[in-house]
CSV table of C-alpha atoms and ligand atoms in Angstrom, one decimal:
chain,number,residue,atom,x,y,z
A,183,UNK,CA,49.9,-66.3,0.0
A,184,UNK,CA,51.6,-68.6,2.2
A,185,UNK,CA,48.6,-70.1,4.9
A,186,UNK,CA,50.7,-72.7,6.9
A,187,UNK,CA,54.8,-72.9,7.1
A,188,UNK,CA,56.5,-75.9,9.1
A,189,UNK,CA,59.8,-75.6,10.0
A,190,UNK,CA,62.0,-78.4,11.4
A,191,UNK,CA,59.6,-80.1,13.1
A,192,UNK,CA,60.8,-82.9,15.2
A,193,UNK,CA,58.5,-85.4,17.3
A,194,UNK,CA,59.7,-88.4,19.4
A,195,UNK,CA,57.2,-91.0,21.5
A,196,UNK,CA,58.9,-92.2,24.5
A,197,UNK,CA,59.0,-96.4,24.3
A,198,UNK,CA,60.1,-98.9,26.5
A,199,UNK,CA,63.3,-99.1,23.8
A,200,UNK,CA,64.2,-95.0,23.9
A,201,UNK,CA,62.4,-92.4,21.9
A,202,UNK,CA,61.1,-93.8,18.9
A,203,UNK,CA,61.9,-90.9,16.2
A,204,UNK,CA,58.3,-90.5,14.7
A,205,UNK,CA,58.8,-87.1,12.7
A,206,UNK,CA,62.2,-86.0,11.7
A,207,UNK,CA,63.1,-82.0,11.1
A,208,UNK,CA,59.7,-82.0,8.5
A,209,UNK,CA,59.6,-78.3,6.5
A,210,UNK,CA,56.8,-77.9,4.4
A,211,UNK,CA,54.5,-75.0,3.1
A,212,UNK,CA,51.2,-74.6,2.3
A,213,UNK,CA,49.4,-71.4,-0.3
A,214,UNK,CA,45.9,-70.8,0.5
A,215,UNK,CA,43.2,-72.5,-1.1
A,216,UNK,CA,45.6,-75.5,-1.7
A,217,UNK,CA,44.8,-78.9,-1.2
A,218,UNK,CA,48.2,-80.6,-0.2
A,219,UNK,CA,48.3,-84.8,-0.2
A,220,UNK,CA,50.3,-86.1,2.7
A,221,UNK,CA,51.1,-89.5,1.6
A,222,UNK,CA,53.2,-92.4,3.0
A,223,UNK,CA,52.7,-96.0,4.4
A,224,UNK,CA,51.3,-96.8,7.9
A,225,UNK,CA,53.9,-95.2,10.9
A,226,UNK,CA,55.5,-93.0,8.2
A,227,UNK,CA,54.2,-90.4,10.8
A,228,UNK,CA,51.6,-88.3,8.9
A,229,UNK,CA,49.3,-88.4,11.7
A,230,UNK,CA,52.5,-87.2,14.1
A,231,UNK,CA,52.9,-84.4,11.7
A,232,UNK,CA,48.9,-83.3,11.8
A,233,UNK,CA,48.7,-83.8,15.6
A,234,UNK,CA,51.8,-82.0,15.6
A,235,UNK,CA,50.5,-79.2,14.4
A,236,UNK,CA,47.3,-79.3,15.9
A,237,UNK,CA,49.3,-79.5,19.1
A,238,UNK,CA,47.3,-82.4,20.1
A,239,UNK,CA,50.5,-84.9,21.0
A,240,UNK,CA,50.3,-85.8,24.7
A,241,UNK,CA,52.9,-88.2,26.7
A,242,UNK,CA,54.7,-90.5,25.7
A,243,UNK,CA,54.8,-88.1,22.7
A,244,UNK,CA,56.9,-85.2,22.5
A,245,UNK,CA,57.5,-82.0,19.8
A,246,UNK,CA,61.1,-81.6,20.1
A,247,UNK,CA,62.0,-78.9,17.8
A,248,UNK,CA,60.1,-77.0,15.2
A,249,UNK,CA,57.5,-73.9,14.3
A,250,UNK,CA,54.6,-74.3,12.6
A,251,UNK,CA,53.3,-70.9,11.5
A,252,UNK,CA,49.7,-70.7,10.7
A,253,UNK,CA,49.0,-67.7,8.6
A,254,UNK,CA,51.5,-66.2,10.9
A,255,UNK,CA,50.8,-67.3,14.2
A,256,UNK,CA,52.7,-69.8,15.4
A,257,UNK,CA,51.0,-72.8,16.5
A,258,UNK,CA,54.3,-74.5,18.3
A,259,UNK,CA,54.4,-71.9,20.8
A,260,UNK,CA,50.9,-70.1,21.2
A,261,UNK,CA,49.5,-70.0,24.3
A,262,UNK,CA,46.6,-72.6,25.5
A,263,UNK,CA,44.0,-70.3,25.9
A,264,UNK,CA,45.0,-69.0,22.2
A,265,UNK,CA,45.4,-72.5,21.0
A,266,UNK,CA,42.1,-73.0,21.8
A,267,UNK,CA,40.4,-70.2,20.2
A,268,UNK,CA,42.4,-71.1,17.1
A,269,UNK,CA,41.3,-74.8,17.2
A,270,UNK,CA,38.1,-75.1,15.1
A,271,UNK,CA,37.7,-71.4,14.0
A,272,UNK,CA,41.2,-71.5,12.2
A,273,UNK,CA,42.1,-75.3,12.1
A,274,UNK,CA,40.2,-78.4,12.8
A,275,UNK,CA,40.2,-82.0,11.9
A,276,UNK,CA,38.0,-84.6,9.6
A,277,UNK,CA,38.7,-87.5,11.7
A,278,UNK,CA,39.3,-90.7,10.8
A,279,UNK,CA,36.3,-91.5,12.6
A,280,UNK,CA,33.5,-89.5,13.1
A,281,UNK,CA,32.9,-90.6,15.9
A,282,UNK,CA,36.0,-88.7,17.4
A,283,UNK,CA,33.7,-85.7,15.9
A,284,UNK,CA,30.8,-86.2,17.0
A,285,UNK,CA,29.0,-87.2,20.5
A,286,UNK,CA,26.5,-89.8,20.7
A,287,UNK,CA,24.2,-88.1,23.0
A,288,UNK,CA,23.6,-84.7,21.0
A,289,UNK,CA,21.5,-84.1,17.9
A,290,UNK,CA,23.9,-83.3,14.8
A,291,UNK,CA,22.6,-79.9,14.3
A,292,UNK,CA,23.2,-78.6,18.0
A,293,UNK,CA,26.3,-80.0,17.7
A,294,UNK,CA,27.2,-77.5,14.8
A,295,UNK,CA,25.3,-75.0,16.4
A,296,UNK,CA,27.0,-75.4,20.0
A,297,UNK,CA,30.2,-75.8,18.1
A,298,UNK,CA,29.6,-71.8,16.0
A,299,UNK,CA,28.1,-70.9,19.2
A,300,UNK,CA,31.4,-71.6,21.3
A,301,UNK,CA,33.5,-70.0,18.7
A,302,UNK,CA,31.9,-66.9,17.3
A,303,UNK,CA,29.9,-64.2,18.6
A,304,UNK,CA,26.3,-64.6,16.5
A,305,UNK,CA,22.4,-65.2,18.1
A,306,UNK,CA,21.6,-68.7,18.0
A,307,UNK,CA,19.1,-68.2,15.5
A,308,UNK,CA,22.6,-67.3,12.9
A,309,UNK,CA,23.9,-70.2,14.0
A,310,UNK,CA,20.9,-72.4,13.1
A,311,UNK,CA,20.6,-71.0,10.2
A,312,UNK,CA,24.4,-71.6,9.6
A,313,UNK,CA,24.0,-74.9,10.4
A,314,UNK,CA,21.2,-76.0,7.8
A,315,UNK,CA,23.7,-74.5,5.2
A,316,UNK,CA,26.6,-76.6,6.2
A,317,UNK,CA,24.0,-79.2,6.4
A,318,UNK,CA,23.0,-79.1,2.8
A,319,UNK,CA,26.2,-78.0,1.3
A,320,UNK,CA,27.5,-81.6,2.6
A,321,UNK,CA,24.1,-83.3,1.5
A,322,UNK,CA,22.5,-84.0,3.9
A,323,UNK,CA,18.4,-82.6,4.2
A,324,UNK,CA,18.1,-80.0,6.8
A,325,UNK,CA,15.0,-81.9,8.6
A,326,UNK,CA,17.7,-84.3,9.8
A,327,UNK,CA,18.9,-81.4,12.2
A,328,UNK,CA,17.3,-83.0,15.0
A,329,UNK,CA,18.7,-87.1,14.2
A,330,UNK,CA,21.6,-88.4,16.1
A,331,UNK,CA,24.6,-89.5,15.1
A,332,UNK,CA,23.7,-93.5,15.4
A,333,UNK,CA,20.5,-92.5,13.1
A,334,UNK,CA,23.2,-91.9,10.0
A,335,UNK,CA,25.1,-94.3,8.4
A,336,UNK,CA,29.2,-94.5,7.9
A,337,UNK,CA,29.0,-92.2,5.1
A,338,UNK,CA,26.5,-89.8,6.1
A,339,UNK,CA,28.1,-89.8,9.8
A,340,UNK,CA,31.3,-88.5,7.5
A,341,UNK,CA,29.6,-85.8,5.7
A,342,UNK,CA,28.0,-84.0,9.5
A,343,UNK,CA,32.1,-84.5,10.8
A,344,UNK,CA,32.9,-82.5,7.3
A,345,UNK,CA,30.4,-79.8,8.0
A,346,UNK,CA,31.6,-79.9,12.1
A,347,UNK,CA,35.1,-78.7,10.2
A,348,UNK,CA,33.6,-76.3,8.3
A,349,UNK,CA,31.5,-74.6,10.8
A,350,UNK,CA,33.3,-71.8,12.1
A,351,UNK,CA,35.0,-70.9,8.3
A,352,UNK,CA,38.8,-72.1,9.4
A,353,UNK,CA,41.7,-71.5,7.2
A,354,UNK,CA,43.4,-74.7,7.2
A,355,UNK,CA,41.5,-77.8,7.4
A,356,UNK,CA,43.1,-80.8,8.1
A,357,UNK,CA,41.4,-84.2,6.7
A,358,UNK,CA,43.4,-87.5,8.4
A,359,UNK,CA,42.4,-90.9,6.5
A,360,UNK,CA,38.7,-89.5,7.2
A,361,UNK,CA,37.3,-92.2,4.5
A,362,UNK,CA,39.1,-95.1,5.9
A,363,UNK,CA,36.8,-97.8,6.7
A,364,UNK,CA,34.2,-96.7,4.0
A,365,UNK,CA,33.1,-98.5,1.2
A,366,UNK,CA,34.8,-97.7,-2.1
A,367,UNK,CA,32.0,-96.1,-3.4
A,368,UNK,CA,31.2,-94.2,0.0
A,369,UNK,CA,35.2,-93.1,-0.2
A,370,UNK,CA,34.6,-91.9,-3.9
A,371,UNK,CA,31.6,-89.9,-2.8
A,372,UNK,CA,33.4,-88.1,0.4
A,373,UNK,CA,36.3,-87.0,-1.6
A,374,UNK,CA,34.9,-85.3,-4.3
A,375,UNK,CA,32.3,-83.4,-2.1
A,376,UNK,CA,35.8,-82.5,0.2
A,377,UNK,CA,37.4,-81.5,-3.5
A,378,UNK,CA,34.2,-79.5,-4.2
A,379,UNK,CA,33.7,-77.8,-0.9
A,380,UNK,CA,37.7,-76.9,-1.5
A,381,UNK,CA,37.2,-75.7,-4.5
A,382,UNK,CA,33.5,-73.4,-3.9
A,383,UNK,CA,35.2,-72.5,-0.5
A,384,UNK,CA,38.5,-71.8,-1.6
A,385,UNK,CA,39.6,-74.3,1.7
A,386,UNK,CA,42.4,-75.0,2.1
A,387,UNK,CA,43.3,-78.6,3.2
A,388,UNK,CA,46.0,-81.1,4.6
A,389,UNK,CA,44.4,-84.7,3.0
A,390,UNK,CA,46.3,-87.1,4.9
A,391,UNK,CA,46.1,-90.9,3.5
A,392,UNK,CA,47.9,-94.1,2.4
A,393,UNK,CA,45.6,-94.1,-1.1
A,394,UNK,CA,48.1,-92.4,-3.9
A,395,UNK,CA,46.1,-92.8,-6.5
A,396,UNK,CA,42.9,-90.9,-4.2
A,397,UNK,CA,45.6,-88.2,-3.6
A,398,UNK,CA,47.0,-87.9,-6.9
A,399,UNK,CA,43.4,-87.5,-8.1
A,400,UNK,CA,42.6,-84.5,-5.8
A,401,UNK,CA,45.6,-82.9,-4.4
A,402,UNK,CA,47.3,-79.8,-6.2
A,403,UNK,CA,50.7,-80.6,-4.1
A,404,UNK,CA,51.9,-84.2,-2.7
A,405,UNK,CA,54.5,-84.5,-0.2
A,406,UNK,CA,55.4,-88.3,0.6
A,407,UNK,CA,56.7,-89.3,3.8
A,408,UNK,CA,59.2,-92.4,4.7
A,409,UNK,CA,60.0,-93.4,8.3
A,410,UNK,CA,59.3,-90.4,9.6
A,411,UNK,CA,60.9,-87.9,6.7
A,412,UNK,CA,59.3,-86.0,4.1
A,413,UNK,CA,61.3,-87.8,0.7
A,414,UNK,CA,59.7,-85.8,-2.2
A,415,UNK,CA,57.4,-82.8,-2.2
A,416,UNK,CA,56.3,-81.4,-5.7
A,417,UNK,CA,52.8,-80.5,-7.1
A,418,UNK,CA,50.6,-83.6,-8.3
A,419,UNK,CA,51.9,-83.6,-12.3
A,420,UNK,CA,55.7,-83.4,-11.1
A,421,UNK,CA,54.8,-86.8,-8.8
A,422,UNK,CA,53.0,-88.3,-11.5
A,423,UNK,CA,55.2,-87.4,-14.8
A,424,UNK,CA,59.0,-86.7,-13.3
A,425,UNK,CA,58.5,-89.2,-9.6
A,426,UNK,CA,62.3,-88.6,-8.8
A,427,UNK,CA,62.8,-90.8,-5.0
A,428,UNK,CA,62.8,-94.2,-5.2
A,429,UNK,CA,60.5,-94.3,-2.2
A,430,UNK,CA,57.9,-92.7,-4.2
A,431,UNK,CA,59.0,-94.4,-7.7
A,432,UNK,CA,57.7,-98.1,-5.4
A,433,UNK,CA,54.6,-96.5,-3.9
A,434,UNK,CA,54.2,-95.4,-7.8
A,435,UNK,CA,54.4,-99.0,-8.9
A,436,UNK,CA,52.7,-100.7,-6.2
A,437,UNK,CA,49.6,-99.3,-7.3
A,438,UNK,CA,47.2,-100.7,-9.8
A,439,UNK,CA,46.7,-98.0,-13.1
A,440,UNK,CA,42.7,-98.6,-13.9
A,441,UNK,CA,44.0,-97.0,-17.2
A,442,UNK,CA,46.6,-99.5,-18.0
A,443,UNK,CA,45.5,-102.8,-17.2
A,444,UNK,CA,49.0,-104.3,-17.9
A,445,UNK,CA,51.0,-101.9,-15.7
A,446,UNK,CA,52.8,-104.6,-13.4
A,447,UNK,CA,51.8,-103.9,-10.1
A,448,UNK,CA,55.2,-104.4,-8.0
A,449,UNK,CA,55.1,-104.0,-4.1
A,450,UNK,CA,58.1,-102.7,-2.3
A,451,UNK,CA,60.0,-105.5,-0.2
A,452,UNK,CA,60.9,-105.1,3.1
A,453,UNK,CA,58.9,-102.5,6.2
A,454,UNK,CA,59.6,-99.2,7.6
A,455,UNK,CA,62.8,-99.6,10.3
A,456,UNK,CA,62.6,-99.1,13.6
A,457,UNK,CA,61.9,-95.1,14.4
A,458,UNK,CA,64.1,-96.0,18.1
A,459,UNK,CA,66.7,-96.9,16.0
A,460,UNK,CA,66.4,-95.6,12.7
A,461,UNK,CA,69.3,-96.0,10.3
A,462,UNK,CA,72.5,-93.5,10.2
A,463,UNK,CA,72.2,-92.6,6.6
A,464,UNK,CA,69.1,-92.5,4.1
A,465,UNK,CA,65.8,-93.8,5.6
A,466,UNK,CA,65.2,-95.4,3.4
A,467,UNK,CA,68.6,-97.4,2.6
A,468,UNK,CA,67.4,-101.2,3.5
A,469,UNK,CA,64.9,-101.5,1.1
A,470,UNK,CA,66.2,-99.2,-2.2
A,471,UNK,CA,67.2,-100.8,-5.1
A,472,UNK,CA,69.5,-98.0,-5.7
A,473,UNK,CA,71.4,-97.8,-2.5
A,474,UNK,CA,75.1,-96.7,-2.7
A,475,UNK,CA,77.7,-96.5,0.3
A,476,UNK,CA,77.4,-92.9,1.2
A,477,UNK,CA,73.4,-93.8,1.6
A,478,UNK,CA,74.2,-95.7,4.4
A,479,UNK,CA,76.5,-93.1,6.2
A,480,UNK,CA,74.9,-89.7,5.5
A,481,UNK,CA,71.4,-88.6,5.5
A,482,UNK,CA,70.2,-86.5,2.0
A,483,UNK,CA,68.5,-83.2,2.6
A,484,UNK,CA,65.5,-82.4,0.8
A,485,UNK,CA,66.8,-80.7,-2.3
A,486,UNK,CA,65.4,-78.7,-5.0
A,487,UNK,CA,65.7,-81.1,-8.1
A,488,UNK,CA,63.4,-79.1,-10.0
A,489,UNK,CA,61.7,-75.3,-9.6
A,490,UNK,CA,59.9,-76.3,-6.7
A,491,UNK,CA,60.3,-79.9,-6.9
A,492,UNK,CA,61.6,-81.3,-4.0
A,493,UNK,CA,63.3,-84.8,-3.6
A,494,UNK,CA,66.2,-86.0,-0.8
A,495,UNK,CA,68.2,-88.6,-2.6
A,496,UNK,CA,71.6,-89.0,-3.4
A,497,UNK,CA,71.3,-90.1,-6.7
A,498,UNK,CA,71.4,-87.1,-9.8
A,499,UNK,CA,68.7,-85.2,-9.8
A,500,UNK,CA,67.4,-86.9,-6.8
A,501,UNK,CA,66.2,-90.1,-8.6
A,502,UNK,CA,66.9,-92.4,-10.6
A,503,UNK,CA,64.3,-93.4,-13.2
A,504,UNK,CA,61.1,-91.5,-14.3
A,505,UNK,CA,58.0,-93.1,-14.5
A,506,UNK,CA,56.8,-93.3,-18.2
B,190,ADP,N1,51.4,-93.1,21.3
B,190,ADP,C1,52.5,-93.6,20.7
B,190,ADP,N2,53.5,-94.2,21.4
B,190,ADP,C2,54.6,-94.7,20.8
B,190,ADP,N3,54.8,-94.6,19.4
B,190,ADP,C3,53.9,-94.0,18.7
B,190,ADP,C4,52.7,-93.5,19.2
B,190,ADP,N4,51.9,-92.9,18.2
B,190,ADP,C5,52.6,-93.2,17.1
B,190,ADP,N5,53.8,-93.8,17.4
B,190,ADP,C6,54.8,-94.2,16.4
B,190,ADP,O1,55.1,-93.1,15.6
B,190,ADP,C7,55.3,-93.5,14.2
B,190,ADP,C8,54.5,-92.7,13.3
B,190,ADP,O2,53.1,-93.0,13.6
B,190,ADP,P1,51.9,-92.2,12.9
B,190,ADP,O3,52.2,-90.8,12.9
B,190,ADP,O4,50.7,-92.7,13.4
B,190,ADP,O5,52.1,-92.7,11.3
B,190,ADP,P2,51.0,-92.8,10.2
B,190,ADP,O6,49.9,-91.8,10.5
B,190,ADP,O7,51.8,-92.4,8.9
B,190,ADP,O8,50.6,-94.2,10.1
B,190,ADP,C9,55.1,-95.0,14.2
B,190,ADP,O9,56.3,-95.7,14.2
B,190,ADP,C10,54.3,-95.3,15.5
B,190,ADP,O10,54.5,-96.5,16.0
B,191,SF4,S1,69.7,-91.7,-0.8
B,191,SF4,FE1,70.4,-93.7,-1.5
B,191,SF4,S2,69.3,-95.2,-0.3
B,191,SF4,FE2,68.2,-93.2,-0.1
B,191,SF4,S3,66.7,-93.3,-1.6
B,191,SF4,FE3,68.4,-92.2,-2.6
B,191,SF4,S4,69.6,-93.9,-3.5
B,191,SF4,FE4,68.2,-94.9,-2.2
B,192,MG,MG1,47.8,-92.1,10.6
């Protein structure tokens, strides 16, 4: 069953240059209980996309054109008051930062509390009781109910913004480089407690990051974003054993393989153009080794390549070499 279908989605931020073209006619679709990897480098415009569809993109930003149909319902158009009776209860956010979760001057718990509370219609005592289950469930000990957000550390601050997301049982969740800034080890522990909560809560969940390896190792789909675009969408084994765009082929070789110590570790030259003026043709023309003329005069769809594998490249079968 299909949970989340964008459709064309366009979004520009107004700059002192013209509209800088952040997000680009994005289509993608999400089943339920899937765990899709938005991946890209920095201003590719994943955040655009999620903000997008949260509808949380205020001036200078802009959604020009799209839908973005949450089981149904579609989130482009709804009405405010809708929108936010749908926020939390049938989408929210891991932040980046917790902090953008949580408020400094409440206890954790009746945050969660005031947050179920707000949303659904259950006694207080439910919702305290709720709460010291989401508590656990993220480990964390129920008698910290009553500590403050500055009493936690990074990590643990990460874990009360994960059950925040979970309180009110949404059907998408959407997690936006929520273990950035964390130690590696910190990082390793958030993700597979959001990969296990996905997995005992059949959630399912947007994982937005730069880390490819991280999303390779958790996500059932990837879609990878350039400039603004999504390049190649297909589930994690397509990216890993038949990575078709060239965009995706240097992300795939910039990255270190703890398995093969010898891999050469090659990072891709040049930086993402200017989204005011983006080129005419492909994206991603300036800095692809296997640029051809029509590249830099026409823009490639994103074509099927594969049964559901999705690439949008020129080249034959959208790429042109296959990782080994
Ligand atoms: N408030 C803003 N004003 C102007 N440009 C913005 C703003 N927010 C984002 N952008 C631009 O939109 C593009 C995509 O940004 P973003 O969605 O944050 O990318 P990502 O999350 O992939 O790093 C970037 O070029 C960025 O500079
Ligand atoms: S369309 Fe052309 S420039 Fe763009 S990725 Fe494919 S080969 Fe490279
Ligand atoms: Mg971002």
């Amino acid at each position: 069953m299909t949970i989340l279908q964008v459709e064309n989605l366009s979004t520009y931020y107004k700059t002192d240059r013209g509209e800088a073209q952040a997000v680009e006619n994005v289509s993608f679709s999400m089943k339920k209980g899937e765990m899709l990897g938005l991946i890209g480098e920095s201003g590719c415009g994943k955040t655009t996309v999620a903000q997008s569809i949260l509808r949380l993109i205020e001036y200078p930003g802009r959604i020009v054109s799209g839908k973005a149909y949450l089981d149904g319902i579609d989130l482009l158009t709804a009405k405010q008051d809708e929108l936010e009776k749908l926020r939390w209860k049938d989408i929210s956010v891991i932040p980046q930062s917790a902090m953008n979760a949580l408020n400094p001057i409440y206890t954790i718990g009746d945050q969660i509390v005031e947050s179920i509370l707000i949303h659904e219609d259950v006694s207080k005592a439910t919702a305290i009781k709720r709460t010291e289950e989401l508590l656990e469930m993220v480990g964390i000990k129920k008698n910290r109910f009553k500590n403050y957000p500055h009493e936690f550390s990074g990590g643990m601050k990460q874990r009360v913004a994960i059950a925040m997301a979970l309180s009110c049982n949404p059907k998408l969740i959407i997690s936006d480089e929520s273990t950035t800034g964390l130690d590696v080890l910190t990082q390793a522990q958030i993700i597979a407690l959001i990969k296990q909560l996905q997995k005992d809560l059949g959630l399912s969940i947007i994982l937005i990051s730069h880390d490819l390896p991280m999303v390779t190792s958790v996500c059932d789909r990837v879609a990878i974003m350039y400039a603004g675009k999504i390049v190649e969408l297909a589930n994690t084994q397509d990216i890993l054993k038949h990575c078709s765009h060239p965009y995706s082929n240097g992300l795939l070789n910039a990255t270190p393989d703890l398995s093969n110590p010898d891999k050469e570790v090659v990072s891709i030259p040049g930086s993402v153009p200017d989204l005011v003026k983006p080129p005419t043709g492909c994206r991603f023309y300036d800095r692809c080794k296997a640029r051809m003329n029509v590249c830099k005069e026409e823009s490639p769809d994103l074509k099927e390549i594969r049964p559901d594998h999705f690439s949008a490249c020129f080249l034959e079968g959208g790429g042109y070499y296959h990782v080994q």
